[in-house]
PDB file of C-alpha atoms in Angstrom:
ATOM      1  CA  MET F   1       9.426   3.271 -22.648  1.00 45.00           C
ATOM      2  CA  PRO F   2       9.089   0.088 -20.500  1.00 58.00           C
ATOM      3  CA  LEU F   3      12.880   0.001 -20.053  1.00 54.00           C
ATOM      4  CA  LEU F   4      12.858   3.560 -18.745  1.00 57.00           C
ATOM      5  CA  ARG F   5      10.137   2.642 -16.230  1.00 58.00           C
ATOM      6  CA  GLN F   6      12.183  -0.350 -15.071  1.00 58.00           C
ATOM      7  CA  VAL F   7      15.238   1.872 -14.561  1.00 59.00           C
ATOM      8  CA  ILE F   8      13.150   4.325 -12.529  1.00 63.00           C
ATOM      9  CA  VAL F   9      11.760   1.517 -10.363  1.00 61.00           C
ATOM     10  CA  LEU F  10      15.224   0.071  -9.768  1.00 62.00           C
ATOM     11  CA  GLN F  11      16.453   3.526  -8.784  1.00 66.00           C
ATOM     12  CA  SER F  12      13.554   3.736  -6.333  1.00 64.00           C
ATOM     13  CA  LEU F  13      14.553   0.384  -4.850  1.00 60.00           C
ATOM     14  CA  ARG F  14      18.140   1.534  -4.453  1.00 66.00           C
ATOM     15  CA  GLU F  15      16.957   4.725  -2.786  1.00 66.00           C
ATOM     16  CA  LEU F  16      14.782   2.734  -0.381  1.00 62.00           C
ATOM     17  CA  GLY F  17      17.764   0.515   0.371  1.00 63.00           C
ATOM     18  CA  ARG F  18      19.810   3.598   1.139  1.00 62.00           C
ATOM     19  CA  LEU F  19      17.075   5.066   3.362  1.00 65.00           C
ATOM     20  CA  ALA F  20      16.021   1.887   5.208  1.00 63.00           C
ATOM     21  CA  PRO F  21      18.706   1.993   7.935  1.00 63.00           C
ATOM     22  CA  ASP F  22      17.994   5.673   8.571  1.00 66.00           C
ATOM     23  CA  LEU F  23      14.262   4.987   8.867  1.00 65.00           C
ATOM     24  CA  ALA F  24      14.846   2.239  11.424  1.00 65.00           C
ATOM     25  CA  ARG F  25      17.266   4.426  13.381  1.00 65.00           C
ATOM     26  CA  ASN F  26      14.817   7.348  13.321  1.00 65.00           C
ATOM     27  CA  ARG F  27      12.063   5.092  14.622  1.00 65.00           C
ATOM     28  CA  ALA F  28      14.158   4.189  17.647  1.00 65.00           C
ATOM     29  CA  GLU F  29      15.792   7.522  18.382  1.00 69.00           C
ATOM     30  CA  ARG F  30      13.395  10.291  17.367  1.00 74.00           C
ATOM     31  CA  SER F  31       9.970  11.576  18.277  1.00 82.00           C
ATOM     32  CA  LEU F  32       6.873  10.188  16.616  1.00 85.00           C
ATOM     33  CA  GLU F  33       6.377  13.228  14.394  1.00 87.00           C
ATOM     34  CA  ALA F  34      10.031  13.285  13.310  1.00 85.00           C
ATOM     35  CA  SER F  35       9.892   9.570  12.468  1.00 86.00           C
ATOM     36  CA  LEU F  36       6.690   9.987  10.480  1.00 88.00           C
ATOM     37  CA  GLN F  37       8.223  12.938   8.630  1.00 89.00           C
ATOM     38  CA  SER F  38      11.164  10.720   7.643  1.00 86.00           C
ATOM     39  CA  LEU F  39       8.707   8.201   6.202  1.00 88.00           C
ATOM     40  CA  ARG F  40       6.903  10.948   4.268  1.00 90.00           C
ATOM     41  CA  GLU F  41      10.215  12.099   2.798  1.00 88.00           C
ATOM     42  CA  ALA F  42      11.133   8.510   1.906  1.00 86.00           C
ATOM     43  CA  SER F  43       7.832   8.124   0.057  1.00 88.00           C
ATOM     44  CA  LEU F  44       8.458  11.284  -1.930  1.00 87.00           C
ATOM     45  CA  THR F  45      12.015  10.195  -2.709  1.00 86.00           C
ATOM     46  CA  THR F  46      11.236   6.616  -3.712  1.00 84.00           C
ATOM     47  CA  LEU F  47       7.752   6.843  -5.216  1.00 86.00           C
ATOM     48  CA  GLY F  48       7.434  10.528  -6.025  1.00 87.00           C
ATOM     49  CA  MET F  49       4.104  10.540  -4.168  1.00 88.00           C
ATOM     50  CA  GLU F  50       3.003  11.774  -0.771  1.00 92.00           C
ATOM     51  CA  LEU F  51       2.491   8.999   1.764  1.00 92.00           C
ATOM     52  CA  ASP F  52      -0.384  10.755   3.509  1.00 92.00           C
ATOM     53  CA  THR F  53      -2.216  11.194   0.213  1.00 92.00           C
ATOM     54  CA  LEU F  54      -1.688   7.577  -0.864  1.00 92.00           C
ATOM     55  CA  THR F  55      -3.129   6.280   2.399  1.00 93.00           C
ATOM     56  CA  LEU F  56      -6.361   8.207   1.868  1.00 93.00           C
ATOM     57  CA  PHE F  57      -7.344   5.726  -0.848  1.00 94.00           C
ATOM     58  CA  ASP F  58      -8.029   2.014  -0.716  1.00 94.00           C
ATOM     59  CA  ALA F  59      -5.195  -0.350  -1.581  1.00 94.00           C
ATOM     60  CA  ARG F  60      -6.678  -1.454  -4.903  1.00 94.00           C
ATOM     61  CA  SER F  61      -6.915   2.132  -6.174  1.00 94.00           C
ATOM     62  CA  VAL F  62      -3.369   2.901  -5.077  1.00 93.00           C
ATOM     63  CA  VAL F  63      -1.935  -0.206  -6.753  1.00 93.00           C
ATOM     64  CA  ARG F  64      -3.655   0.845  -9.992  1.00 93.00           C
ATOM     65  CA  LEU F  65      -1.491   3.996  -9.948  1.00 90.00           C
ATOM     66  CA  PHE F  66       1.675   1.925 -10.183  1.00 88.00           C
ATOM     67  CA  ALA F  67       3.261   0.580 -13.328  1.00 83.00           C
ATOM     68  CA  HIS F  68       5.261  -2.155 -11.547  1.00 83.00           C
ATOM     69  CA  ALA F  69       4.724  -4.547  -8.651  1.00 84.00           C
ATOM     70  CA  GLU F  70       7.944  -3.232  -7.092  1.00 84.00           C
ATOM     71  CA  GLN F  71       6.271   0.116  -6.425  1.00 86.00           C
ATOM     72  CA  ALA F  72       3.520  -1.567  -4.412  1.00 89.00           C
ATOM     73  CA  ARG F  73       6.211  -3.458  -2.499  1.00 88.00           C
ATOM     74  CA  ILE F  74       8.003  -0.209  -1.689  1.00 87.00           C
ATOM     75  CA  LEU F  75       4.810   1.352  -0.372  1.00 91.00           C
ATOM     76  CA  ALA F  76       4.011  -1.795   1.627  1.00 92.00           C
ATOM     77  CA  HIS F  77       7.489  -1.614   3.162  1.00 88.00           C
ATOM     78  CA  LEU F  78       6.965   2.045   4.088  1.00 90.00           C
ATOM     79  CA  MET F  79       3.577   1.226   5.617  1.00 93.00           C
ATOM     80  CA  ASP F  80       5.136  -1.610   7.607  1.00 91.00           C
ATOM     81  CA  GLU F  81       7.811   0.764   8.870  1.00 89.00           C
ATOM     82  CA  ARG F  82       5.110   3.279   9.812  1.00 92.00           C
ATOM     83  CA  ALA F  83       3.236   0.538  11.691  1.00 92.00           C
ATOM     84  CA  ARG F  84       6.385  -0.296  13.656  1.00 89.00           C
ATOM     85  CA  THR F  85       6.904   3.379  14.442  1.00 90.00           C
ATOM     86  CA  LEU F  86       3.333   3.777  15.677  1.00 92.00           C
ATOM     87  CA  ALA F  87       3.580   0.607  17.775  1.00 91.00           C
ATOM     88  CA  GLU F  88       6.802   1.793  19.426  1.00 88.00           C
ATOM     89  CA  HIS F  89       5.047   5.026  20.366  1.00 89.00           C
ATOM     90  CA  GLY F  90       1.993   3.227  21.784  1.00 90.00           C
ATOM     91  CA  ASP F  91      -0.505   3.687  18.932  1.00 92.00           C
ATOM     92  CA  PHE F  92      -1.410   0.027  18.481  1.00 92.00           C
ATOM     93  CA  VAL F  93      -4.684   0.722  16.657  1.00 94.00           C
ATOM     94  CA  GLY F  94      -2.861   2.838  14.051  1.00 93.00           C
ATOM     95  CA  ALA F  95      -0.123   0.213  13.807  1.00 92.00           C
ATOM     96  CA  LEU F  96      -2.656  -2.543  13.164  1.00 93.00           C
ATOM     97  CA  SER F  97      -4.407  -0.416  10.551  1.00 93.00           C
ATOM     98  CA  ASP F  98      -1.125   0.227   8.721  1.00 94.00           C
ATOM     99  CA  THR F  99      -0.173  -3.453   8.878  1.00 92.00           C
ATOM    100  CA  VAL F 100      -3.517  -4.455   7.376  1.00 93.00           C
ATOM    101  CA  TYR F 101      -3.112  -1.800   4.658  1.00 94.00           C
ATOM    102  CA  ALA F 102       0.366  -3.120   3.803  1.00 93.00           C
ATOM    103  CA  GLY F 103      -1.078  -6.619   3.438  1.00 91.00           C
ATOM    104  CA  GLN F 104      -3.877  -5.314   1.244  1.00 92.00           C
ATOM    105  CA  LEU F 105      -1.335  -3.560  -0.976  1.00 93.00           C
ATOM    106  CA  LEU F 106       0.544  -6.816  -1.471  1.00 90.00           C
ATOM    107  CA  ALA F 107      -2.648  -8.770  -2.173  1.00 91.00           C
ATOM    108  CA  CYS F 108      -3.828  -6.191  -4.710  1.00 92.00           C
ATOM    109  CA  SER F 109      -0.383  -6.168  -6.292  1.00 91.00           C
ATOM    110  CA  ARG F 110      -0.537  -9.938  -6.761  1.00 89.00           C
ATOM    111  CA  GLN F 111      -3.998  -9.612  -8.222  1.00 90.00           C
ATOM    112  CA  ARG F 112      -3.007  -6.870 -10.656  1.00 89.00           C
ATOM    113  CA  PHE F 113       0.497  -7.938 -11.658  1.00 85.00           C
ATOM    114  CA  GLY F 114       0.305 -11.680 -11.073  1.00 82.00           C
ATOM    115  CA  VAL F 115       2.222 -13.843  -8.659  1.00 67.00           C
ATOM    116  CA  LEU F 116       5.310 -14.212 -10.849  1.00 65.00           C
ATOM    117  CA  ARG F 117       5.877 -10.471 -11.190  1.00 58.00           C
ATOM    118  CA  ASP F 118       5.148  -9.994  -7.511  1.00 58.00           C
ATOM    119  CA  ALA F 119       7.682 -12.680  -6.626  1.00 62.00           C
ATOM    120  CA  GLY F 120      10.172 -10.815  -8.816  1.00 62.00           C
ATOM    121  CA  ALA F 121       9.412  -7.680  -6.819  1.00 59.00           C
ATOM    122  CA  ALA F 122      10.132  -9.527  -3.582  1.00 61.00           C
ATOM    123  CA  ASP F 123      13.452 -10.766  -4.976  1.00 67.00           C
ATOM    124  CA  ALA F 124      14.383  -7.263  -6.107  1.00 65.00           C
ATOM    125  CA  LEU F 125      13.594  -5.854  -2.668  1.00 63.00           C
ATOM    126  CA  GLU F 126      15.658  -8.590  -1.015  1.00 66.00           C
ATOM    127  CA  ARG F 127      18.637  -7.670  -3.179  1.00 69.00           C
ATOM    128  CA  GLU F 128      18.305  -3.915  -2.675  1.00 64.00           C
ATOM    129  CA  LEU F 129      17.451  -3.659   1.026  1.00 62.00           C
ATOM    130  CA  PRO F 130      20.218  -4.119   3.559  1.00 64.00           C
ATOM    131  CA  LYS F 131      19.954  -7.073   5.909  1.00 65.00           C
ATOM    132  CA  PRO F 132      18.578  -6.156   9.360  1.00 59.00           C
ATOM    133  CA  PRO F 133      21.109  -6.275  12.182  1.00 58.00           C
ATOM    134  CA  THR F 134      20.943  -9.447  14.257  1.00 54.00           C
TER     135      THR F 134
END
């Protein structure tokens, strides 16, 4: 069973890697609601959970739902993208709140899974996500 979970998590990472350029493009080119909808769809696709529902709970409780540190990293990435979207549309309070939540997710992930597994999650995300344009 652990191997099956790992395969599912890797598939989620690949899906996030596939969606990441579209999310960034949507943030720049679309309305706030359309950009947020893209993030909701990405959460459903990658994590199988609704983004709006996950953010109703504290970071520690959300991280307890996950079987792997990579899942917390994916959600933290989505929250960071949502913070950027909100900031670009002038909602700096919401952006700060989402940035803090993303940091809390990562801290709780390290606490639950340990630093070594969390570092492995960071390496996996680095491999799967495309490099940002420079």
